[in-house]
CSV table of C-alpha atoms and ligand atoms in Angstrom, one decimal:
chain,number,residue,atom,x,y,z
A,1,MET,CA,32.0,8.9,20.5
A,2,ALA,CA,31.8,11.0,17.4
A,3,VAL,CA,30.5,14.5,17.0
A,4,ILE,CA,29.3,15.6,13.5
A,5,ARG,CA,28.5,19.1,12.8
A,6,VAL,CA,25.6,19.9,10.4
A,7,GLU,CA,26.8,23.2,8.9
A,8,LEU,CA,23.9,25.5,8.3
A,9,ALA,CA,24.4,29.3,8.5
A,10,GLY,CA,23.2,30.5,11.9
A,11,ARG,CA,21.4,27.2,12.5
A,12,GLY,CA,24.2,24.6,12.6
A,13,TYR,CA,24.0,21.8,15.2
A,14,ASP,CA,25.9,18.8,16.5
A,15,VAL,CA,25.0,15.2,16.1
A,16,HIS,CA,26.6,13.1,18.8
A,17,VAL,CA,26.9,9.3,18.1
A,18,GLY,CA,28.0,6.9,20.8
A,19,HIS,CA,27.2,4.0,23.0
A,20,GLY,CA,25.5,5.1,26.3
A,21,LEU,CA,25.1,8.8,25.4
A,22,LEU,CA,21.7,8.9,27.0
A,23,GLU,CA,23.3,8.8,30.5
A,24,GLU,CA,25.2,12.0,29.5
A,25,ALA,CA,22.1,13.8,28.2
A,26,GLY,CA,22.0,16.3,31.1
A,27,THR,CA,25.5,17.5,30.2
A,28,LEU,CA,25.3,17.3,26.4
A,29,ALA,CA,21.9,19.1,26.2
A,30,ALA,CA,22.7,21.6,29.0
A,31,ASP,CA,22.7,24.5,26.6
A,32,PHE,CA,19.2,23.7,25.5
A,33,ILE,CA,17.6,23.5,28.9
A,34,ARG,CA,16.6,26.8,30.5
A,35,LYS,CA,14.2,25.7,33.3
A,36,THR,CA,13.9,23.0,35.9
A,37,ARG,CA,11.4,21.1,33.7
A,38,VAL,CA,11.5,20.0,30.1
A,39,ALA,CA,8.7,18.7,27.9
A,40,ALA,CA,9.5,15.4,26.2
A,41,VAL,CA,7.6,13.3,23.6
A,42,ALA,CA,8.0,9.5,23.3
A,43,ASP,CA,5.9,6.6,22.2
A,44,ARG,CA,4.8,3.9,24.6
A,45,ASN,CA,7.7,1.7,23.6
A,46,SER,CA,10.5,4.2,23.6
A,47,HIS,CA,9.2,5.6,26.9
A,48,ALA,CA,9.2,2.1,28.5
A,49,HIS,CA,12.7,1.2,27.2
A,50,HIS,CA,14.5,4.5,27.6
A,51,GLY,CA,12.4,7.1,29.4
A,52,ALA,CA,13.8,6.3,32.9
A,53,ARG,CA,17.4,6.7,31.5
A,54,LEU,CA,16.6,10.2,30.1
A,55,GLU,CA,14.8,11.1,33.4
A,56,ALA,CA,17.8,10.0,35.5
A,57,ALA,CA,20.3,11.9,33.3
A,58,LEU,CA,18.3,15.1,33.5
A,59,ALA,CA,17.6,14.6,37.2
A,60,GLU,CA,21.4,14.8,37.8
A,61,LYS,CA,21.1,18.4,36.7
A,62,GLY,CA,18.0,19.1,38.7
A,63,VAL,CA,15.7,18.9,35.7
A,64,ARG,CA,12.3,17.0,35.7
A,65,VAL,CA,10.6,15.6,32.6
A,66,ASP,CA,7.0,16.1,31.6
A,67,TRP,CA,6.0,13.3,29.2
A,68,PHE,CA,3.6,13.3,26.3
A,69,ILE,CA,3.3,9.6,25.3
A,70,THR,CA,1.8,8.5,22.0
A,71,GLU,CA,0.7,5.1,20.8
A,72,PRO,CA,3.5,3.5,18.7
A,73,GLY,CA,3.0,3.7,14.9
A,74,GLU,CA,2.3,6.0,12.0
A,75,GLN,CA,-1.1,6.9,13.4
A,76,ALA,CA,0.6,9.3,15.8
A,77,LYS,CA,1.6,11.5,12.8
A,78,SER,CA,-2.0,12.9,12.6
A,79,TRP,CA,-3.7,16.2,12.9
A,80,ALA,CA,-5.5,14.9,16.0
A,81,VAL,CA,-2.4,13.9,17.8
A,82,LEU,CA,-0.6,17.1,16.7
A,83,GLU,CA,-3.5,19.2,18.1
A,84,LYS,CA,-3.3,17.3,21.5
A,85,LEU,CA,0.4,17.7,21.6
A,86,VAL,CA,0.4,21.5,20.8
A,87,ASP,CA,-2.4,22.1,23.4
A,88,TRP,CA,-0.4,20.2,26.0
A,89,LEU,CA,2.7,22.2,25.2
A,90,LEU,CA,0.8,25.5,25.5
A,91,GLU,CA,-0.7,24.4,28.8
A,92,LEU,CA,2.8,23.6,30.1
A,93,GLY,CA,3.8,27.1,29.2
A,94,VAL,CA,6.5,26.1,26.7
A,95,GLU,CA,8.1,29.3,25.3
A,96,ARG,CA,9.8,30.0,22.0
A,97,GLY,CA,13.2,29.8,23.7
A,98,ASP,CA,12.5,26.4,25.1
A,99,HIS,CA,13.4,23.0,23.6
A,100,ILE,CA,11.1,20.0,23.4
A,101,PHE,CA,12.8,16.6,23.6
A,102,ALA,CA,11.9,13.8,21.1
A,103,LEU,CA,12.7,10.4,22.4
A,104,GLY,CA,11.8,7.7,19.8
A,105,GLY,CA,11.9,6.7,16.2
A,106,GLY,CA,11.0,8.7,13.1
A,107,VAL,CA,7.4,9.0,14.0
A,108,VAL,CA,8.1,10.7,17.3
A,109,GLY,CA,10.8,12.9,15.8
A,110,ASP,CA,8.6,14.0,12.8
A,111,LEU,CA,5.6,14.8,15.1
A,112,THR,CA,7.7,16.6,17.7
A,113,GLY,CA,9.7,18.5,15.2
A,114,PHE,CA,6.5,19.7,13.4
A,115,ALA,CA,4.9,20.7,16.7
A,116,ALA,CA,8.1,22.6,17.5
A,117,ALA,CA,8.0,24.3,14.1
A,118,VAL,CA,4.5,25.7,14.6
A,119,LEU,CA,4.5,26.3,18.4
A,120,LYS,CA,4.7,30.1,18.9
A,121,ARG,CA,6.0,30.3,15.3
A,122,GLY,CA,8.9,28.0,16.1
A,123,CYS,CA,10.6,26.8,19.3
A,124,GLY,CA,13.6,24.5,19.6
A,125,PHE,CA,13.8,20.7,19.8
A,126,VAL,CA,16.3,18.1,20.6
A,127,GLN,CA,16.2,14.7,18.8
A,128,ILE,CA,17.1,11.6,20.7
A,129,PRO,CA,16.5,8.9,18.0
A,130,THR,CA,16.1,5.3,19.3
A,131,THR,CA,15.8,3.4,16.0
A,132,LEU,CA,18.6,2.8,13.5
A,133,LEU,CA,16.5,4.4,10.7
A,134,ALA,CA,16.0,7.6,12.8
A,135,GLN,CA,19.6,7.7,13.8
A,136,VAL,CA,21.0,7.6,10.3
A,137,ASP,CA,18.2,9.4,8.5
A,138,SER,CA,15.1,11.1,9.9
A,139,SER,CA,16.6,12.8,13.0
A,140,VAL,CA,19.1,14.7,10.9
A,141,GLY,CA,18.2,17.3,8.3
A,142,GLY,CA,15.1,19.0,9.7
A,143,LYS,CA,12.3,17.3,7.7
A,144,THR,CA,9.3,17.2,10.0
A,145,ALA,CA,5.7,16.2,9.0
A,146,ILE,CA,2.4,14.6,9.8
A,147,ASN,CA,0.3,12.4,7.5
A,148,THR,CA,-3.1,13.3,6.1
A,149,ALA,CA,-5.9,11.4,4.3
A,150,ALA,CA,-4.2,12.2,1.0
A,151,GLY,CA,-0.9,10.6,1.9
A,152,LYS,CA,2.2,10.4,4.1
A,153,ASN,CA,4.3,13.4,5.1
A,154,LEU,CA,2.2,15.8,3.1
A,155,VAL,CA,2.0,18.5,5.8
A,156,GLY,CA,5.2,19.6,7.4
A,157,ALA,CA,8.0,22.0,7.7
A,158,PHE,CA,11.8,22.2,7.4
A,159,HIS,CA,12.7,22.8,11.0
A,160,GLN,CA,16.2,21.8,12.2
A,161,PRO,CA,16.8,20.4,15.6
A,162,SER,CA,19.3,22.1,17.9
A,163,LEU,CA,21.0,18.9,18.9
A,164,VAL,CA,20.8,15.2,18.0
A,165,LEU,CA,21.9,12.5,20.5
A,166,ALA,CA,22.2,9.1,18.7
A,167,ASP,CA,22.8,6.6,21.5
A,168,THR,CA,23.6,3.3,19.8
A,169,ALA,CA,22.8,1.5,23.1
A,170,THR,CA,19.1,2.3,22.5
A,171,LEU,CA,19.2,0.0,19.5
A,172,ASP,CA,19.7,-3.0,21.9
A,173,THR,CA,16.0,-3.3,22.3
A,174,LEU,CA,15.1,-2.8,18.6
A,175,PRO,CA,13.4,-5.8,17.0
A,176,PRO,CA,15.7,-7.5,14.4
A,177,ARG,CA,13.4,-6.6,11.5
A,178,GLU,CA,13.6,-2.9,12.3
A,179,MET,CA,17.4,-3.2,12.5
A,180,GLY,CA,17.4,-4.5,9.0
A,181,ALA,CA,15.0,-1.8,7.8
A,182,GLY,CA,17.2,0.9,9.2
A,183,TYR,CA,20.3,-0.8,7.8
A,184,ALA,CA,18.9,-0.3,4.3
A,185,GLU,CA,19.3,3.5,4.8
A,186,VAL,CA,22.9,2.9,5.8
A,187,ILE,CA,23.8,1.0,2.6
A,188,LYS,CA,22.0,3.7,0.7
A,189,TYR,CA,24.7,6.3,1.6
A,190,GLY,CA,27.3,4.0,0.1
A,191,VAL,CA,25.3,3.2,-3.0
A,192,LEU,CA,24.5,6.8,-3.7
A,193,GLY,CA,27.7,8.6,-3.0
A,194,ASP,CA,30.6,6.6,-1.4
A,195,ALA,CA,31.9,3.4,-3.1
A,196,ASP,CA,34.4,2.8,-0.3
A,197,PHE,CA,31.7,2.9,2.3
A,198,PHE,CA,29.6,0.5,0.2
A,199,ALA,CA,32.5,-1.9,0.1
A,200,TRP,CA,32.7,-1.6,3.9
A,201,CYS,CA,29.0,-2.4,4.1
A,202,GLU,CA,29.5,-5.5,1.8
A,203,GLU,CA,32.0,-6.8,4.4
A,204,ASN,CA,30.4,-5.7,7.6
A,205,GLY,CA,26.6,-5.5,7.0
A,206,ALA,CA,25.9,-8.6,9.1
A,207,LYS,CA,27.9,-7.2,12.0
A,208,VAL,CA,25.9,-4.0,12.0
A,209,THR,CA,22.6,-5.8,12.0
A,210,ALA,CA,23.9,-8.1,14.8
A,211,ARG,CA,24.7,-4.9,16.7
A,212,ASP,CA,28.4,-5.3,17.0
A,213,PRO,CA,29.1,-2.1,18.9
A,214,GLN,CA,32.1,-1.0,16.9
A,215,ALA,CA,30.5,-1.8,13.5
A,216,LEU,CA,27.3,-0.1,14.5
A,217,GLU,CA,28.9,3.1,15.7
A,218,TYR,CA,31.0,3.3,12.6
A,219,ALA,CA,28.0,2.7,10.3
A,220,VAL,CA,25.9,5.4,12.1
A,221,THR,CA,28.8,7.9,12.2
A,222,GLU,CA,29.5,7.5,8.5
A,223,SER,CA,25.9,7.7,7.6
A,224,VAL,CA,25.4,10.9,9.6
A,225,LYS,CA,28.5,12.4,8.1
A,226,ALA,CA,27.1,11.7,4.6
A,227,LYS,CA,23.7,13.1,5.5
A,228,ALA,CA,25.2,16.2,7.2
A,229,ARG,CA,27.2,16.9,4.0
A,230,ILE,CA,24.2,16.6,1.8
A,231,VAL,CA,21.9,18.7,4.1
A,232,ALA,CA,24.5,21.4,4.4
A,233,GLU,CA,24.7,21.6,0.6
A,234,ASP,CA,21.0,21.5,-0.2
A,235,GLU,CA,18.9,22.0,3.0
A,236,ARG,CA,15.6,22.4,1.2
A,237,GLU,CA,16.0,19.9,-1.6
A,238,THR,CA,16.2,22.6,-4.3
A,239,THR,CA,19.4,21.8,-6.2
A,240,GLY,CA,19.1,18.1,-6.7
A,241,THR,CA,21.7,17.1,-4.1
A,242,ARG,CA,19.3,16.2,-1.3
A,243,ALA,CA,17.0,14.5,-3.8
A,244,LEU,CA,19.8,11.8,-4.1
A,245,LEU,CA,18.7,10.7,-0.6
A,246,ASN,CA,15.5,9.5,-2.4
A,247,LEU,CA,17.5,6.6,-4.0
A,248,GLY,CA,15.2,3.5,-3.8
A,249,HIS,CA,12.3,5.6,-2.6
A,250,THR,CA,10.4,6.0,-5.9
A,251,PHE,CA,10.3,2.2,-6.6
A,252,GLY,CA,9.9,1.6,-2.9
A,253,HIS,CA,6.9,4.0,-2.6
A,254,ALA,CA,5.1,1.9,-5.3
A,255,LEU,CA,5.7,-1.3,-3.3
A,256,GLU,CA,4.6,0.4,0.0
A,257,ALA,CA,1.4,1.7,-1.8
A,258,GLU,CA,0.7,-1.7,-3.3
A,259,THR,CA,1.1,-3.4,0.2
A,260,GLY,CA,-1.1,-0.7,1.8
A,261,PHE,CA,1.7,1.0,3.8
A,262,SER,CA,1.3,-1.9,6.2
A,263,ASP,CA,3.6,-3.9,8.4
A,264,SER,CA,4.0,-6.5,5.7
A,265,LEU,CA,6.6,-4.2,4.2
A,266,LEU,CA,8.4,-1.7,6.4
A,267,HIS,CA,9.6,1.6,4.9
A,268,GLY,CA,13.3,0.6,5.1
A,269,GLU,CA,12.5,-2.8,3.6
A,270,ALA,CA,10.8,-1.1,0.7
A,271,VAL,CA,13.8,1.2,0.2
A,272,ALA,CA,16.1,-1.8,0.1
A,273,LEU,CA,14.0,-3.4,-2.7
A,274,GLY,CA,13.7,0.0,-4.3
A,275,MET,CA,17.5,0.3,-4.4
A,276,VAL,CA,17.8,-3.1,-6.1
A,277,LEU,CA,15.2,-2.0,-8.7
A,278,ALA,CA,16.9,1.4,-9.2
A,279,ALA,CA,20.3,-0.4,-9.7
A,280,ARG,CA,18.8,-2.9,-12.1
A,281,TYR,CA,16.9,-0.3,-14.0
A,282,SER,CA,20.1,1.7,-14.3
A,283,ALA,CA,21.8,-1.4,-15.8
A,284,ARG,CA,18.8,-1.8,-18.2
A,285,LEU,CA,19.4,1.7,-19.4
A,286,GLY,CA,23.2,1.0,-19.7
A,287,TYR,CA,24.3,3.4,-17.0
A,288,ILE,CA,26.0,0.8,-14.9
A,289,ALA,CA,27.2,-2.8,-15.4
A,290,ALA,CA,24.8,-5.5,-14.6
A,291,ASP,CA,27.5,-6.9,-12.2
A,292,ASP,CA,27.4,-3.7,-10.2
A,293,ALA,CA,23.6,-3.9,-9.9
A,294,GLU,CA,24.0,-7.4,-8.6
A,295,ARG,CA,26.6,-6.2,-6.1
A,296,VAL,CA,23.9,-3.9,-4.6
A,297,THR,CA,21.4,-6.8,-4.6
A,298,ALA,CA,23.9,-9.1,-2.9
A,299,ALA,CA,24.8,-6.6,-0.2
A,300,ILE,CA,21.1,-6.2,0.6
A,301,ALA,CA,20.4,-9.9,0.7
A,302,LYS,CA,23.5,-10.5,2.8
A,303,ALA,CA,22.1,-8.2,5.5
A,304,GLY,CA,19.0,-10.5,5.7
A,305,LEU,CA,16.7,-8.1,3.7
A,306,ARG,CA,14.5,-9.2,0.9
A,307,SER,CA,16.1,-8.3,-2.4
A,308,GLU,CA,13.7,-9.7,-5.0
A,309,ILE,CA,10.2,-8.2,-5.4
A,310,ALA,CA,9.0,-11.6,-6.6
A,311,GLU,CA,9.4,-12.7,-2.9
A,312,LEU,CA,6.6,-10.3,-2.0
A,313,GLY,CA,4.1,-12.4,-3.9
A,314,LEU,CA,2.3,-9.4,-5.4
A,315,SER,CA,-0.3,-10.2,-8.0
A,316,CYS,CA,-0.4,-6.8,-9.6
A,317,SER,CA,1.1,-5.7,-12.9
A,318,GLY,CA,4.2,-3.6,-13.5
A,319,GLU,CA,1.8,-1.0,-14.9
A,320,LYS,CA,-0.1,-0.8,-11.6
A,321,LEU,CA,3.2,-0.3,-9.7
A,322,ALA,CA,4.2,2.4,-12.1
A,323,ALA,CA,0.9,4.1,-11.6
A,324,HIS,CA,1.5,4.2,-7.9
A,325,MET,CA,4.7,6.1,-8.5
A,326,LEU,CA,2.7,8.9,-10.2
A,327,HIS,CA,1.1,9.7,-6.8
A,328,ASP,CA,4.5,10.1,-5.2
A,329,LYS,CA,5.0,13.5,-3.6
A,330,LYS,CA,8.3,13.8,-5.5
A,331,MET,CA,6.3,14.5,-8.8
A,332,ASP,CA,7.6,17.8,-10.2
A,333,ALA,CA,5.8,19.7,-12.9
A,334,GLY,CA,4.3,16.5,-14.3
A,335,THR,CA,7.5,14.6,-14.4
A,336,LEU,CA,8.8,12.0,-11.9
A,337,PRO,CA,12.5,12.4,-11.1
A,338,PHE,CA,14.2,9.0,-10.7
A,339,ILE,CA,17.4,8.6,-8.8
A,340,LEU,CA,19.5,6.2,-10.9
A,341,LEU,CA,23.2,5.1,-10.7
A,342,GLY,CA,26.0,5.9,-13.0
A,343,GLY,CA,28.2,3.6,-10.9
A,344,ILE,CA,28.3,2.5,-7.3
A,345,GLY,CA,28.6,5.7,-5.3
A,346,GLU,CA,27.5,7.8,-8.3
A,347,ALA,CA,23.8,8.5,-8.1
A,348,PHE,CA,22.1,11.1,-10.3
A,349,VAL,CA,18.7,12.5,-11.0
A,350,ASP,CA,17.1,11.4,-14.3
A,351,LYS,CA,14.0,13.3,-15.3
A,352,GLN,CA,13.6,11.6,-18.7
A,353,VAL,CA,12.5,8.1,-17.5
A,354,GLU,CA,9.7,6.6,-19.6
A,355,MET,CA,7.0,5.2,-17.4
A,356,ALA,CA,5.9,2.6,-20.0
A,357,ASP,CA,9.5,1.2,-20.0
A,358,VAL,CA,9.5,1.2,-16.1
A,359,ALA,CA,6.3,-0.8,-16.2
A,360,THR,CA,7.7,-3.4,-18.6
A,361,PHE,CA,10.9,-3.6,-16.5
A,362,LEU,CA,8.8,-4.2,-13.3
A,363,ASP,CA,6.7,-6.9,-15.1
A,364,GLY,CA,9.9,-8.8,-15.6
A,365,GLU,CA,11.0,-8.3,-11.9
A,366,LEU,CA,7.6,-9.4,-10.6
A,367,ARG,CA,7.7,-12.6,-12.5
A,368,LYS,CA,11.3,-13.6,-11.8
A,369,ASP,CA,11.8,-17.1,-10.4
B,1,LIG,N1,15.0,11.2,4.3
B,1,LIG,C1,15.4,12.0,3.2
B,1,LIG,C2,15.8,13.4,3.6
B,1,LIG,O1,16.0,13.7,4.7
B,1,LIG,O2,15.9,14.2,2.7
């Protein structure tokens, strides 16, 4: 088991990574349980797969769990569900000094974290992420949000959890496609800031997605270490460091928008394709060698992810994809910052990218054989 500290003045917290951690939740989370009952949020799937394990672990300490169970999927990140959740928490008498438990993927974590941020002006929460994507990305760093009619994650708060328990055994029940989507965020840490870790991913990606316990634990641990470093340096994404985590997201967002944010392209799958595009666009601008861009492409393909946007069969133009990007919430004073590569492991923010050139580049990618 690994314990990674997210160093934040006065609000630092530990992320535990290990196989079978859920059984130890009563002990590991003891400092965050003050009463004989805790409120926990899960979706129907995470509750069915892991709810009894959490209940048993807390029962060992004489603690019972009250559940708020959502339908799986992004729809749970809505004003309506947030309202129900907050009313339920108030009815239970949850106080500012209490901690709410979030057992599930990014949707459950984002919803619960945002409810915790606003309940009584901010109470505590504990993240127990049960998807690879949530373990390596969304459960760490305190971004919480719901979606609105205008777009995804447009209403939210920075609110850090008090503890994260990433039990890699919970990934045993994750569908293979979601393993792949989560793995895209693992590779991302190598591509953006750690060439050695990227080389490790090139060798071991298939083992991670096949859930080899050692490879999986190593991949999650290294990813969390990278995220913890970045969050400690730039918690609120103001200096440009945290923005590097958006590698692949601007191109990916355009693909998600074009496919209607539907199951035909999961977020992590869009990020994987977005990383390929960011790497190839960096090569087009002469920032990296074309061979390095193709190394990124090959590592993504080797993990079983789609690596060519032509495979999506989109009939739109590059200009239309570029237009989607301008609705990205990362727009800043009329410019769209792109995360590009100066080398593998050397991402940087480029605020001078010309959208007309991006559109031409995307036309070429859309039509590739
Ligand atoms: N998922 C990007 C971030 O936490 O900043």
